[in-house]
mmCIF file with all atom_site columns, C-alpha atoms in Angstrom:
data_model
loop_
_atom_site.group_PDB
_atom_site.id
_atom_site.type_symbol
_atom_site.label_atom_id
_atom_site.label_alt_id
_atom_site.label_comp_id
_atom_site.label_asym_id
_atom_site.label_entity_id
_atom_site.label_seq_id
_atom_site.pdbx_PDB_ins_code
_atom_site.Cartn_x
_atom_site.Cartn_y
_atom_site.Cartn_z
_atom_site.occupancy
_atom_site.B_iso_or_equiv
_atom_site.pdbx_formal_charge
_atom_site.auth_seq_id
_atom_site.auth_comp_id
_atom_site.auth_asym_id
_atom_site.auth_atom_id
_atom_site.pdbx_PDB_model_num
ATOM 1   C CA . ASP O 1 1   ? 0.135   0.314  -0.194  1.00 57.00 ? 1   ASP O CA 1
ATOM 2   C CA . ALA O 1 2   ? 1.938   3.246  -1.291  1.00 68.00 ? 2   ALA O CA 1
ATOM 3   C CA . GLY O 1 3   ? 1.707   6.194  1.481   1.00 91.00 ? 3   GLY O CA 1
ATOM 4   C CA . VAL O 1 4   ? 1.620   9.729  0.083   1.00 95.00 ? 4   VAL O CA 1
ATOM 5   C CA . THR O 1 5   ? 3.909   10.242 -2.932  1.00 96.00 ? 5   THR O CA 1
ATOM 6   C CA . GLN O 1 6   ? 5.182   13.626 -3.913  1.00 97.00 ? 6   GLN O CA 1
ATOM 7   C CA . SER O 1 7   ? 6.900   14.729 -7.112  1.00 97.00 ? 7   SER O CA 1
ATOM 8   C CA . PRO O 1 8   ? 9.334   16.071 -7.992  1.00 97.00 ? 8   PRO O CA 1
ATOM 9   C CA . THR O 1 9   ? 12.015  15.459 -5.241  1.00 96.00 ? 9   THR O CA 1
ATOM 10  C CA . HIS O 1 10  ? 13.837  18.363 -5.848  1.00 96.00 ? 10  HIS O CA 1
ATOM 11  C CA . LEU O 1 11  ? 13.484  21.653 -7.942  1.00 96.00 ? 11  LEU O CA 1
ATOM 12  C CA . ILE O 1 12  ? 15.297  24.538 -8.632  1.00 98.00 ? 12  ILE O CA 1
ATOM 13  C CA . LYS O 1 13  ? 13.687  27.699 -9.956  1.00 98.00 ? 13  LYS O CA 1
ATOM 14  C CA . THR O 1 14  ? 14.727  31.339 -10.556 1.00 98.00 ? 14  THR O CA 1
ATOM 15  C CA . ARG O 1 15  ? 13.000  34.142 -8.649  1.00 98.00 ? 15  ARG O CA 1
ATOM 16  C CA . GLY O 1 16  ? 9.765   35.293 -10.238 1.00 98.00 ? 16  GLY O CA 1
ATOM 17  C CA . GLN O 1 17  ? 9.028   32.050 -11.820 1.00 98.00 ? 17  GLN O CA 1
ATOM 18  C CA . GLN O 1 18  ? 5.967   29.847 -11.104 1.00 98.00 ? 18  GLN O CA 1
ATOM 19  C CA . VAL O 1 19  ? 6.162   26.422 -9.805  1.00 98.00 ? 19  VAL O CA 1
ATOM 20  C CA . THR O 1 20  ? 3.672   23.357 -9.444  1.00 98.00 ? 20  THR O CA 1
ATOM 21  C CA . LEU O 1 21  ? 4.210   20.560 -6.827  1.00 98.00 ? 21  LEU O CA 1
ATOM 22  C CA . ARG O 1 22  ? 2.161   17.440 -7.147  1.00 98.00 ? 22  ARG O CA 1
ATOM 23  C CA . CYS O 1 23  ? 0.892   15.024 -4.323  1.00 98.00 ? 23  CYS O CA 1
ATOM 24  C CA . SER O 1 24  ? -0.955  11.646 -4.501  1.00 97.00 ? 24  SER O CA 1
ATOM 25  C CA . PRO O 1 25  ? -2.511  10.986 -1.026  1.00 96.00 ? 25  PRO O CA 1
ATOM 26  C CA . LYS O 1 26  ? -2.472  7.414  0.892   1.00 94.00 ? 26  LYS O CA 1
ATOM 27  C CA . SER O 1 27  ? -5.031  5.328  -0.685  1.00 92.00 ? 27  SER O CA 1
ATOM 28  C CA . GLY O 1 28  ? -8.351  5.326  1.265   1.00 90.00 ? 28  GLY O CA 1
ATOM 29  C CA . HIS O 1 29  ? -7.502  9.084  2.201   1.00 92.00 ? 29  HIS O CA 1
ATOM 30  C CA . ASP O 1 30  ? -9.531  12.017 0.948   1.00 92.00 ? 30  ASP O CA 1
ATOM 31  C CA . THR O 1 31  ? -8.137  15.219 2.906   1.00 92.00 ? 31  THR O CA 1
ATOM 32  C CA . VAL O 1 32  ? -4.828  16.771 1.622   1.00 95.00 ? 32  VAL O CA 1
ATOM 33  C CA . SER O 1 33  ? -2.747  19.374 3.505   1.00 95.00 ? 33  SER O CA 1
ATOM 34  C CA . TRP O 1 34  ? 0.035   21.152 2.514   1.00 97.00 ? 34  TRP O CA 1
ATOM 35  C CA . TYR O 1 35  ? 3.157   22.225 4.757   1.00 96.00 ? 35  TYR O CA 1
ATOM 36  C CA . GLN O 1 36  ? 6.121   24.408 4.282   1.00 97.00 ? 36  GLN O CA 1
ATOM 37  C CA . GLN O 1 37  ? 9.296   23.511 6.339   1.00 94.00 ? 37  GLN O CA 1
ATOM 38  C CA . ALA O 1 38  ? 12.109  26.052 6.073   1.00 94.00 ? 38  ALA O CA 1
ATOM 39  C CA . LEU O 1 39  ? 15.362  24.712 7.168   1.00 89.00 ? 39  LEU O CA 1
ATOM 40  C CA . GLY O 1 40  ? 15.720  23.892 10.907  1.00 86.00 ? 40  GLY O CA 1
ATOM 41  C CA . GLN O 1 41  ? 12.019  25.153 11.559  1.00 90.00 ? 41  GLN O CA 1
ATOM 42  C CA . GLY O 1 42  ? 8.768   22.926 12.065  1.00 92.00 ? 42  GLY O CA 1
ATOM 43  C CA . PRO O 1 43  ? 6.146   22.547 9.161   1.00 94.00 ? 43  PRO O CA 1
ATOM 44  C CA . GLN O 1 44  ? 4.163   25.722 8.638   1.00 95.00 ? 44  GLN O CA 1
ATOM 45  C CA . PHE O 1 45  ? 0.486   24.991 7.686   1.00 93.00 ? 45  PHE O CA 1
ATOM 46  C CA . ILE O 1 46  ? -0.431  26.363 4.030   1.00 96.00 ? 46  ILE O CA 1
ATOM 47  C CA . PHE O 1 47  ? -3.732  24.934 3.133   1.00 95.00 ? 47  PHE O CA 1
ATOM 48  C CA . GLN O 1 48  ? -5.867  21.974 3.377   1.00 93.00 ? 48  GLN O CA 1
ATOM 49  C CA . TYR O 1 49  ? -8.139  20.470 0.731   1.00 94.00 ? 49  TYR O CA 1
ATOM 50  C CA . TYR O 1 50  ? -11.367 18.537 0.911   1.00 92.00 ? 50  TYR O CA 1
ATOM 51  C CA . GLU O 1 51  ? -13.946 17.728 -1.734  1.00 92.00 ? 51  GLU O CA 1
ATOM 52  C CA . GLU O 1 52  ? -11.613 19.466 -4.015  1.00 94.00 ? 52  GLU O CA 1
ATOM 53  C CA . GLU O 1 53  ? -12.233 22.770 -2.122  1.00 95.00 ? 53  GLU O CA 1
ATOM 54  C CA . GLU O 1 54  ? -9.906  24.658 0.084   1.00 94.00 ? 54  GLU O CA 1
ATOM 55  C CA . ARG O 1 55  ? -11.476 24.093 3.684   1.00 91.00 ? 55  ARG O CA 1
ATOM 56  C CA . GLN O 1 56  ? -8.650  26.011 5.872   1.00 89.00 ? 56  GLN O CA 1
ATOM 57  C CA . ARG O 1 57  ? -5.779  28.210 5.129   1.00 92.00 ? 57  ARG O CA 1
ATOM 58  C CA . GLY O 1 58  ? -2.719  29.317 6.819   1.00 91.00 ? 58  GLY O CA 1
ATOM 59  C CA . ASN O 1 59  ? -0.804  32.500 7.017   1.00 92.00 ? 59  ASN O CA 1
ATOM 60  C CA . PHE O 1 60  ? 0.467   32.487 3.271   1.00 96.00 ? 60  PHE O CA 1
ATOM 61  C CA . PRO O 1 61  ? -0.208  35.287 0.746   1.00 97.00 ? 61  PRO O CA 1
ATOM 62  C CA . ASP O 1 62  ? -2.226  34.674 -2.315  1.00 96.00 ? 62  ASP O CA 1
ATOM 63  C CA . ARG O 1 63  ? 0.833   33.520 -4.426  1.00 98.00 ? 63  ARG O CA 1
ATOM 64  C CA . PHE O 1 64  ? 0.221   30.237 -2.706  1.00 98.00 ? 64  PHE O CA 1
ATOM 65  C CA . SER O 1 65  ? -2.583  28.134 -4.330  1.00 97.00 ? 65  SER O CA 1
ATOM 66  C CA . GLY O 1 66  ? -3.906  24.707 -4.631  1.00 97.00 ? 66  GLY O CA 1
ATOM 67  C CA . HIS O 1 67  ? -6.162  22.305 -6.310  1.00 97.00 ? 67  HIS O CA 1
ATOM 68  C CA . GLN O 1 68  ? -7.556  18.945 -5.495  1.00 97.00 ? 68  GLN O CA 1
ATOM 69  C CA . PHE O 1 69  ? -8.789  16.554 -8.321  1.00 97.00 ? 69  PHE O CA 1
ATOM 70  C CA . PRO O 1 70  ? -11.607 14.114 -8.053  1.00 96.00 ? 70  PRO O CA 1
ATOM 71  C CA . ASN O 1 71  ? -9.244  11.488 -7.426  1.00 95.00 ? 71  ASN O CA 1
ATOM 72  C CA . TYR O 1 72  ? -8.036  13.306 -4.073  1.00 95.00 ? 72  TYR O CA 1
ATOM 73  C CA . SER O 1 73  ? -4.608  13.981 -5.640  1.00 97.00 ? 73  SER O CA 1
ATOM 74  C CA . SER O 1 74  ? -3.603  17.383 -5.325  1.00 98.00 ? 74  SER O CA 1
ATOM 75  C CA . GLU O 1 75  ? -1.211  20.398 -6.492  1.00 98.00 ? 75  GLU O CA 1
ATOM 76  C CA . LEU O 1 76  ? 0.463   23.083 -4.809  1.00 98.00 ? 76  LEU O CA 1
ATOM 77  C CA . ASN O 1 77  ? 1.093   26.299 -7.009  1.00 98.00 ? 77  ASN O CA 1
ATOM 78  C CA . VAL O 1 78  ? 3.664   29.205 -6.132  1.00 98.00 ? 78  VAL O CA 1
ATOM 79  C CA . ASN O 1 79  ? 3.654   32.077 -8.299  1.00 97.00 ? 79  ASN O CA 1
ATOM 80  C CA . ALA O 1 80  ? 6.152   34.919 -8.298  1.00 98.00 ? 80  ALA O CA 1
ATOM 81  C CA . LEU O 1 81  ? 8.843   32.851 -6.573  1.00 98.00 ? 81  LEU O CA 1
ATOM 82  C CA . LEU O 1 82  ? 10.895  34.789 -4.032  1.00 98.00 ? 82  LEU O CA 1
ATOM 83  C CA . LEU O 1 83  ? 14.052  33.426 -2.340  1.00 97.00 ? 83  LEU O CA 1
ATOM 84  C CA . GLY O 1 84  ? 12.311  33.115 0.679   1.00 97.00 ? 84  GLY O CA 1
ATOM 85  C CA . ASP O 1 85  ? 10.115  30.440 -0.770  1.00 98.00 ? 85  ASP O CA 1
ATOM 86  C CA . SER O 1 86  ? 13.109  28.075 -0.939  1.00 98.00 ? 86  SER O CA 1
ATOM 87  C CA . ALA O 1 87  ? 11.879  25.193 1.499   1.00 97.00 ? 87  ALA O CA 1
ATOM 88  C CA . LEU O 1 88  ? 10.946  21.367 1.961   1.00 95.00 ? 88  LEU O CA 1
ATOM 89  C CA . TYR O 1 89  ? 7.215   21.391 0.870   1.00 97.00 ? 89  TYR O CA 1
ATOM 90  C CA . LEU O 1 90  ? 5.414   18.475 2.496   1.00 96.00 ? 90  LEU O CA 1
ATOM 91  C CA . CYS O 1 91  ? 1.977   17.142 1.438   1.00 96.00 ? 91  CYS O CA 1
ATOM 92  C CA . ALA O 1 92  ? -0.066  15.042 4.304   1.00 94.00 ? 92  ALA O CA 1
ATOM 93  C CA . SER O 1 93  ? -2.975  13.233 3.744   1.00 94.00 ? 93  SER O CA 1
ATOM 94  C CA . ARG O 1 94  ? -5.674  11.660 6.315   1.00 89.00 ? 94  ARG O CA 1
ATOM 95  C CA . LEU O 1 95  ? -9.397  10.713 6.118   1.00 84.00 ? 95  LEU O CA 1
ATOM 96  C CA . GLN O 1 96  ? -11.605 13.504 6.714   1.00 74.00 ? 96  GLN O CA 1
ATOM 97  C CA . GLY O 1 97  ? -13.367 13.233 10.181  1.00 70.00 ? 97  GLY O CA 1
ATOM 98  C CA . VAL O 1 98  ? -10.522 11.306 11.604  1.00 69.00 ? 98  VAL O CA 1
ATOM 99  C CA . THR O 1 99  ? -8.249  13.951 12.990  1.00 62.00 ? 99  THR O CA 1
ATOM 100 C CA . ASN O 1 100 ? -7.213  11.848 15.965  1.00 68.00 ? 100 ASN O CA 1
ATOM 101 C CA . TYR O 1 101 ? -4.870  9.430  13.945  1.00 72.00 ? 101 TYR O CA 1
ATOM 102 C CA . GLY O 1 102 ? -2.417  12.072 12.949  1.00 80.00 ? 102 GLY O CA 1
ATOM 103 C CA . TYR O 1 103 ? -1.408  12.611 9.341   1.00 88.00 ? 103 TYR O CA 1
ATOM 104 C CA . THR O 1 104 ? 0.679   10.501 6.760   1.00 91.00 ? 104 THR O CA 1
ATOM 105 C CA . PHE O 1 105 ? 3.173   12.597 5.374   1.00 93.00 ? 105 PHE O CA 1
ATOM 106 C CA . GLY O 1 106 ? 5.194   12.475 2.099   1.00 94.00 ? 106 GLY O CA 1
ATOM 107 C CA . SER O 1 107 ? 9.056   12.578 2.057   1.00 93.00 ? 107 SER O CA 1
ATOM 108 C CA . GLY O 1 108 ? 8.522   16.178 0.409   1.00 94.00 ? 108 GLY O CA 1
ATOM 109 C CA . THR O 1 109 ? 9.794   18.311 -2.402  1.00 96.00 ? 109 THR O CA 1
ATOM 110 C CA . ARG O 1 110 ? 12.877  20.260 -1.903  1.00 96.00 ? 110 ARG O CA 1
ATOM 111 C CA . LEU O 1 111 ? 12.357  23.826 -3.591  1.00 98.00 ? 111 LEU O CA 1
ATOM 112 C CA . THR O 1 112 ? 15.487  25.978 -4.221  1.00 98.00 ? 112 THR O CA 1
ATOM 113 C CA . VAL O 1 113 ? 14.811  29.432 -5.562  1.00 98.00 ? 113 VAL O CA 1
ATOM 114 C CA . VAL O 1 114 ? 17.833  31.059 -7.101  1.00 97.00 ? 114 VAL O CA 1
ATOM 115 C CA . GLY F 2 1   ? -4.230  30.524 17.534  1.00 81.00 ? 1   GLY F CA 1
ATOM 116 C CA . ASP F 2 2   ? -2.680  27.124 18.553  1.00 87.00 ? 2   ASP F CA 1
ATOM 117 C CA . SER F 2 3   ? 0.809   26.958 19.442  1.00 92.00 ? 3   SER F CA 1
ATOM 118 C CA . VAL F 2 4   ? 3.457   24.341 20.297  1.00 95.00 ? 4   VAL F CA 1
ATOM 119 C CA . THR F 2 5   ? 6.526   25.089 22.255  1.00 95.00 ? 5   THR F CA 1
ATOM 120 C CA . GLN F 2 6   ? 9.457   22.568 22.434  1.00 94.00 ? 6   GLN F CA 1
ATOM 121 C CA . MET F 2 7   ? 12.483  22.415 24.258  1.00 83.00 ? 7   MET F CA 1
ATOM 122 C CA . GLU F 2 8   ? 15.437  23.592 22.235  1.00 81.00 ? 8   GLU F CA 1
ATOM 123 C CA . GLY F 2 9   ? 18.044  21.515 21.178  1.00 82.00 ? 9   GLY F CA 1
ATOM 124 C CA . PRO F 2 10  ? 20.238  19.976 20.104  1.00 94.00 ? 10  PRO F CA 1
ATOM 125 C CA . VAL F 2 11  ? 20.224  17.100 22.425  1.00 96.00 ? 11  VAL F CA 1
ATOM 126 C CA . THR F 2 12  ? 23.278  14.852 22.689  1.00 97.00 ? 12  THR F CA 1
ATOM 127 C CA . LEU F 2 13  ? 23.284  11.617 24.478  1.00 97.00 ? 13  LEU F CA 1
ATOM 128 C CA . SER F 2 14  ? 25.146  8.514  25.052  1.00 97.00 ? 14  SER F CA 1
ATOM 129 C CA . GLU F 2 15  ? 23.483  5.283  24.202  1.00 97.00 ? 15  GLU F CA 1
ATOM 130 C CA . GLU F 2 16  ? 21.280  3.810  26.765  1.00 97.00 ? 16  GLU F CA 1
ATOM 131 C CA . ALA F 2 17  ? 20.707  6.965  28.422  1.00 97.00 ? 17  ALA F CA 1
ATOM 132 C CA . PHE F 2 18  ? 17.324  8.254  29.473  1.00 97.00 ? 18  PHE F CA 1
ATOM 133 C CA . LEU F 2 19  ? 15.741  10.977 27.014  1.00 97.00 ? 19  LEU F CA 1
ATOM 134 C CA . THR F 2 20  ? 12.804  13.694 27.776  1.00 97.00 ? 20  THR F CA 1
ATOM 135 C CA . ILE F 2 21  ? 12.017  16.259 25.240  1.00 97.00 ? 21  ILE F CA 1
ATOM 136 C CA . ASN F 2 22  ? 9.678   18.869 26.705  1.00 97.00 ? 22  ASN F CA 1
ATOM 137 C CA . CYS F 2 23  ? 6.536   20.032 24.860  1.00 97.00 ? 23  CYS F CA 1
ATOM 138 C CA . THR F 2 24  ? 3.748   22.275 25.774  1.00 97.00 ? 24  THR F CA 1
ATOM 139 C CA . TYR F 2 25  ? 0.719   23.851 23.919  1.00 96.00 ? 25  TYR F CA 1
ATOM 140 C CA . THR F 2 26  ? -1.869  26.210 23.585  1.00 94.00 ? 26  THR F CA 1
ATOM 141 C CA . ALA F 2 27  ? -4.904  25.204 21.958  1.00 90.00 ? 27  ALA F CA 1
ATOM 142 C CA . THR F 2 28  ? -8.865  25.738 22.363  1.00 83.00 ? 28  THR F CA 1
ATOM 143 C CA . GLY F 2 29  ? -11.281 22.681 22.810  1.00 81.00 ? 29  GLY F CA 1
ATOM 144 C CA . TYR F 2 30  ? -9.850  19.418 23.171  1.00 82.00 ? 30  TYR F CA 1
ATOM 145 C CA . PRO F 2 31  ? -6.994  18.828 21.108  1.00 90.00 ? 31  PRO F CA 1
ATOM 146 C CA . SER F 2 32  ? -5.170  15.475 20.087  1.00 91.00 ? 32  SER F CA 1
ATOM 147 C CA . LEU F 2 33  ? -1.363  15.597 20.557  1.00 94.00 ? 33  LEU F CA 1
ATOM 148 C CA . PHE F 2 34  ? 1.214   14.026 18.516  1.00 95.00 ? 34  PHE F CA 1
ATOM 149 C CA . TRP F 2 35  ? 4.776   13.309 18.413  1.00 97.00 ? 35  TRP F CA 1
ATOM 150 C CA . TYR F 2 36  ? 6.438   12.718 14.781  1.00 96.00 ? 36  TYR F CA 1
ATOM 151 C CA . VAL F 2 37  ? 9.900   11.987 14.111  1.00 96.00 ? 37  VAL F CA 1
ATOM 152 C CA . GLN F 2 38  ? 11.864  13.294 10.936  1.00 93.00 ? 38  GLN F CA 1
ATOM 153 C CA . TYR F 2 39  ? 15.106  11.206 9.613   1.00 91.00 ? 39  TYR F CA 1
ATOM 154 C CA . PRO F 2 40  ? 17.367  13.159 7.407   1.00 85.00 ? 40  PRO F CA 1
ATOM 155 C CA . GLY F 2 41  ? 16.129  13.723 3.916   1.00 80.00 ? 41  GLY F CA 1
ATOM 156 C CA . GLU F 2 42  ? 12.746  12.112 4.559   1.00 83.00 ? 42  GLU F CA 1
ATOM 157 C CA . GLY F 2 43  ? 9.179   13.721 5.801   1.00 85.00 ? 43  GLY F CA 1
ATOM 158 C CA . LEU F 2 44  ? 7.536   13.118 8.978   1.00 92.00 ? 44  LEU F CA 1
ATOM 159 C CA . GLN F 2 45  ? 6.453   9.888  10.559  1.00 93.00 ? 45  GLN F CA 1
ATOM 160 C CA . LEU F 2 46  ? 3.877   9.430  13.163  1.00 93.00 ? 46  LEU F CA 1
ATOM 161 C CA . LEU F 2 47  ? 5.785   8.436  16.242  1.00 96.00 ? 47  LEU F CA 1
ATOM 162 C CA . LEU F 2 48  ? 2.879   8.245  18.928  1.00 96.00 ? 48  LEU F CA 1
ATOM 163 C CA . LYS F 2 49  ? -0.365  9.925  19.924  1.00 94.00 ? 49  LYS F CA 1
ATOM 164 C CA . ALA F 2 50  ? -2.913  10.748 22.708  1.00 94.00 ? 50  ALA F CA 1
ATOM 165 C CA . THR F 2 51  ? -6.491  12.022 22.034  1.00 90.00 ? 51  THR F CA 1
ATOM 166 C CA . LYS F 2 52  ? -7.792  12.838 25.612  1.00 90.00 ? 52  LYS F CA 1
ATOM 167 C CA . ALA F 2 53  ? -6.262  13.813 28.802  1.00 92.00 ? 53  ALA F CA 1
ATOM 168 C CA . ASP F 2 54  ? -4.338  11.308 30.839  1.00 95.00 ? 54  ASP F CA 1
ATOM 169 C CA . ASP F 2 55  ? -3.784  9.202  27.577  1.00 95.00 ? 55  ASP F CA 1
ATOM 170 C CA . LYS F 2 56  ? -0.453  7.749  27.281  1.00 97.00 ? 56  LYS F CA 1
ATOM 171 C CA . GLY F 2 57  ? 0.924   7.094  23.654  1.00 96.00 ? 57  GLY F CA 1
ATOM 172 C CA . SER F 2 58  ? 3.656   4.636  23.347  1.00 97.00 ? 58  SER F CA 1
ATOM 173 C CA . ASN F 2 59  ? 5.536   3.342  20.390  1.00 96.00 ? 59  ASN F CA 1
ATOM 174 C CA . LYS F 2 60  ? 9.031   1.771  20.010  1.00 95.00 ? 60  LYS F CA 1
ATOM 175 C CA . GLY F 2 61  ? 10.019  2.360  23.585  1.00 97.00 ? 61  GLY F CA 1
ATOM 176 C CA . PHE F 2 62  ? 9.025   6.018  23.375  1.00 98.00 ? 62  PHE F CA 1
ATOM 177 C CA . GLU F 2 63  ? 6.156   7.264  25.770  1.00 98.00 ? 63  GLU F CA 1
ATOM 178 C CA . ALA F 2 64  ? 4.208   10.580 26.091  1.00 98.00 ? 64  ALA F CA 1
ATOM 179 C CA . THR F 2 65  ? 1.388   11.504 28.766  1.00 97.00 ? 65  THR F CA 1
ATOM 180 C CA . TYR F 2 66  ? -1.226  13.771 27.733  1.00 96.00 ? 66  TYR F CA 1
ATOM 181 C CA . ARG F 2 67  ? -1.472  16.411 30.727  1.00 96.00 ? 67  ARG F CA 1
ATOM 182 C CA . LYS F 2 68  ? -4.341  18.709 30.390  1.00 92.00 ? 68  LYS F CA 1
ATOM 183 C CA . GLU F 2 69  ? -3.693  20.421 33.581  1.00 93.00 ? 69  GLU F CA 1
ATOM 184 C CA . THR F 2 70  ? -0.224  21.729 32.623  1.00 95.00 ? 70  THR F CA 1
ATOM 185 C CA . THR F 2 71  ? -0.918  21.514 28.813  1.00 95.00 ? 71  THR F CA 1
ATOM 186 C CA . SER F 2 72  ? 2.184   19.275 28.319  1.00 96.00 ? 72  SER F CA 1
ATOM 187 C CA . PHE F 2 73  ? 2.983   16.219 26.224  1.00 97.00 ? 73  PHE F CA 1
ATOM 188 C CA . HIS F 2 74  ? 6.860   15.499 26.942  1.00 98.00 ? 74  HIS F CA 1
ATOM 189 C CA . LEU F 2 75  ? 8.378   12.546 25.259  1.00 98.00 ? 75  LEU F CA 1
ATOM 190 C CA . GLU F 2 76  ? 10.395  10.079 27.275  1.00 98.00 ? 76  GLU F CA 1
ATOM 191 C CA . LYS F 2 77  ? 12.390  6.982  26.446  1.00 98.00 ? 77  LYS F CA 1
ATOM 192 C CA . GLY F 2 78  ? 14.197  4.896  29.075  1.00 97.00 ? 78  GLY F CA 1
ATOM 193 C CA . SER F 2 79  ? 17.143  3.542  26.823  1.00 96.00 ? 79  SER F CA 1
ATOM 194 C CA . VAL F 2 80  ? 17.948  5.573  23.810  1.00 97.00 ? 80  VAL F CA 1
ATOM 195 C CA . GLN F 2 81  ? 19.861  3.834  20.909  1.00 97.00 ? 81  GLN F CA 1
ATOM 196 C CA . VAL F 2 82  ? 21.881  5.294  17.923  1.00 96.00 ? 82  VAL F CA 1
ATOM 197 C CA . SER F 2 83  ? 19.236  4.579  15.447  1.00 95.00 ? 83  SER F CA 1
ATOM 198 C CA . ASP F 2 84  ? 16.807  6.874  17.594  1.00 96.00 ? 84  ASP F CA 1
ATOM 199 C CA . SER F 2 85  ? 19.031  10.121 16.234  1.00 96.00 ? 85  SER F CA 1
ATOM 200 C CA . ALA F 2 86  ? 16.679  12.153 14.298  1.00 96.00 ? 86  ALA F CA 1
ATOM 201 C CA . VAL F 2 87  ? 14.549  15.572 14.536  1.00 96.00 ? 87  VAL F CA 1
ATOM 202 C CA . TYR F 2 88  ? 11.424  15.070 16.652  1.00 97.00 ? 88  TYR F CA 1
ATOM 203 C CA . PHE F 2 89  ? 8.234   17.264 16.465  1.00 96.00 ? 89  PHE F CA 1
ATOM 204 C CA . CYS F 2 90  ? 5.482   17.767 18.523  1.00 97.00 ? 90  CYS F CA 1
ATOM 205 C CA . ALA F 2 91  ? 2.147   18.735 17.248  1.00 95.00 ? 91  ALA F CA 1
ATOM 206 C CA . VAL F 2 92  ? -1.334  19.514 18.239  1.00 93.00 ? 92  VAL F CA 1
ATOM 207 C CA . ASN F 2 93  ? -4.360  18.987 16.102  1.00 87.00 ? 93  ASN F CA 1
ATOM 208 C CA . THR F 2 94  ? -7.711  20.755 16.931  1.00 75.00 ? 94  THR F CA 1
ATOM 209 C CA . ASN F 2 95  ? -11.189 19.584 15.795  1.00 61.00 ? 95  ASN F CA 1
ATOM 210 C CA . ALA F 2 96  ? -10.602 21.540 12.430  1.00 66.00 ? 96  ALA F CA 1
ATOM 211 C CA . GLY F 2 97  ? -7.910  18.977 11.694  1.00 69.00 ? 97  GLY F CA 1
ATOM 212 C CA . LYS F 2 98  ? -5.158  21.326 11.271  1.00 80.00 ? 98  LYS F CA 1
ATOM 213 C CA . SER F 2 99  ? -1.691  20.582 12.921  1.00 87.00 ? 99  SER F CA 1
ATOM 214 C CA . THR F 2 100 ? 0.403   23.140 14.499  1.00 91.00 ? 100 THR F CA 1
ATOM 215 C CA . PHE F 2 101 ? 3.814   22.127 14.880  1.00 94.00 ? 101 PHE F CA 1
ATOM 216 C CA . GLY F 2 102 ? 6.821   23.162 17.208  1.00 95.00 ? 102 GLY F CA 1
ATOM 217 C CA . ASP F 2 103 ? 9.963   23.688 15.938  1.00 94.00 ? 103 ASP F CA 1
ATOM 218 C CA . GLY F 2 104 ? 11.671  20.447 16.574  1.00 95.00 ? 104 GLY F CA 1
ATOM 219 C CA . THR F 2 105 ? 14.237  19.035 18.577  1.00 96.00 ? 105 THR F CA 1
ATOM 220 C CA . THR F 2 106 ? 17.321  17.474 17.200  1.00 96.00 ? 106 THR F CA 1
ATOM 221 C CA . LEU F 2 107 ? 18.644  14.299 18.997  1.00 96.00 ? 107 LEU F CA 1
ATOM 222 C CA . THR F 2 108 ? 21.929  12.611 18.400  1.00 96.00 ? 108 THR F CA 1
ATOM 223 C CA . VAL F 2 109 ? 22.686  9.465  20.282  1.00 97.00 ? 109 VAL F CA 1
ATOM 224 C CA . LYS F 2 110 ? 26.571  8.433  20.343  1.00 97.00 ? 110 LYS F CA 1
ATOM 225 C CA . PRO F 2 111 ? 27.782  5.138  20.702  1.00 95.00 ? 111 PRO F CA 1
#
């Protein structure tokens, strides 16, 4: 049973460009959350998707947007990249309504903005 | 909003030493509490959890007890191994399902 898969694993982009990161949730999970983890820090919540809608959002600018597809997979888009967007981006999935089992995390996409 | 404060690291121990990593939280309602572990180059793995006051979560020799009166969820292990070297994150989930993480504590265990 595959867990959460993310692609690509590493990415280098130039300041001002746009990037799309992808995530397939664990089989049976329908809720996907995205986190940004800067070096040496804990993950920061970006947003959560369920039933193809953004349900919650953290303190991130509108440059960060997402999408969830009917098969529950998800994309994270970041426009007008800044150097400060360099981080590990983690996707996490769970089953909606089951908040006390924690999340299953992917291995992340390492984004470097130069 | 919710917040999690973890004991600052890094923590360096000798093999078979006792481990404590402190975690306190601020959250509304009745949160669930978690410890995650992150090995180099990997995502987070759920280590253990507790969903109500006085619950004890345990896994792989690690334990943590949900203390509502002190809003704490300290991680302990009686005898650490070199393979336990990793970064440990405390997290709180509210009823809305969003997880708030601490900044992590790096543990290094020396043979």
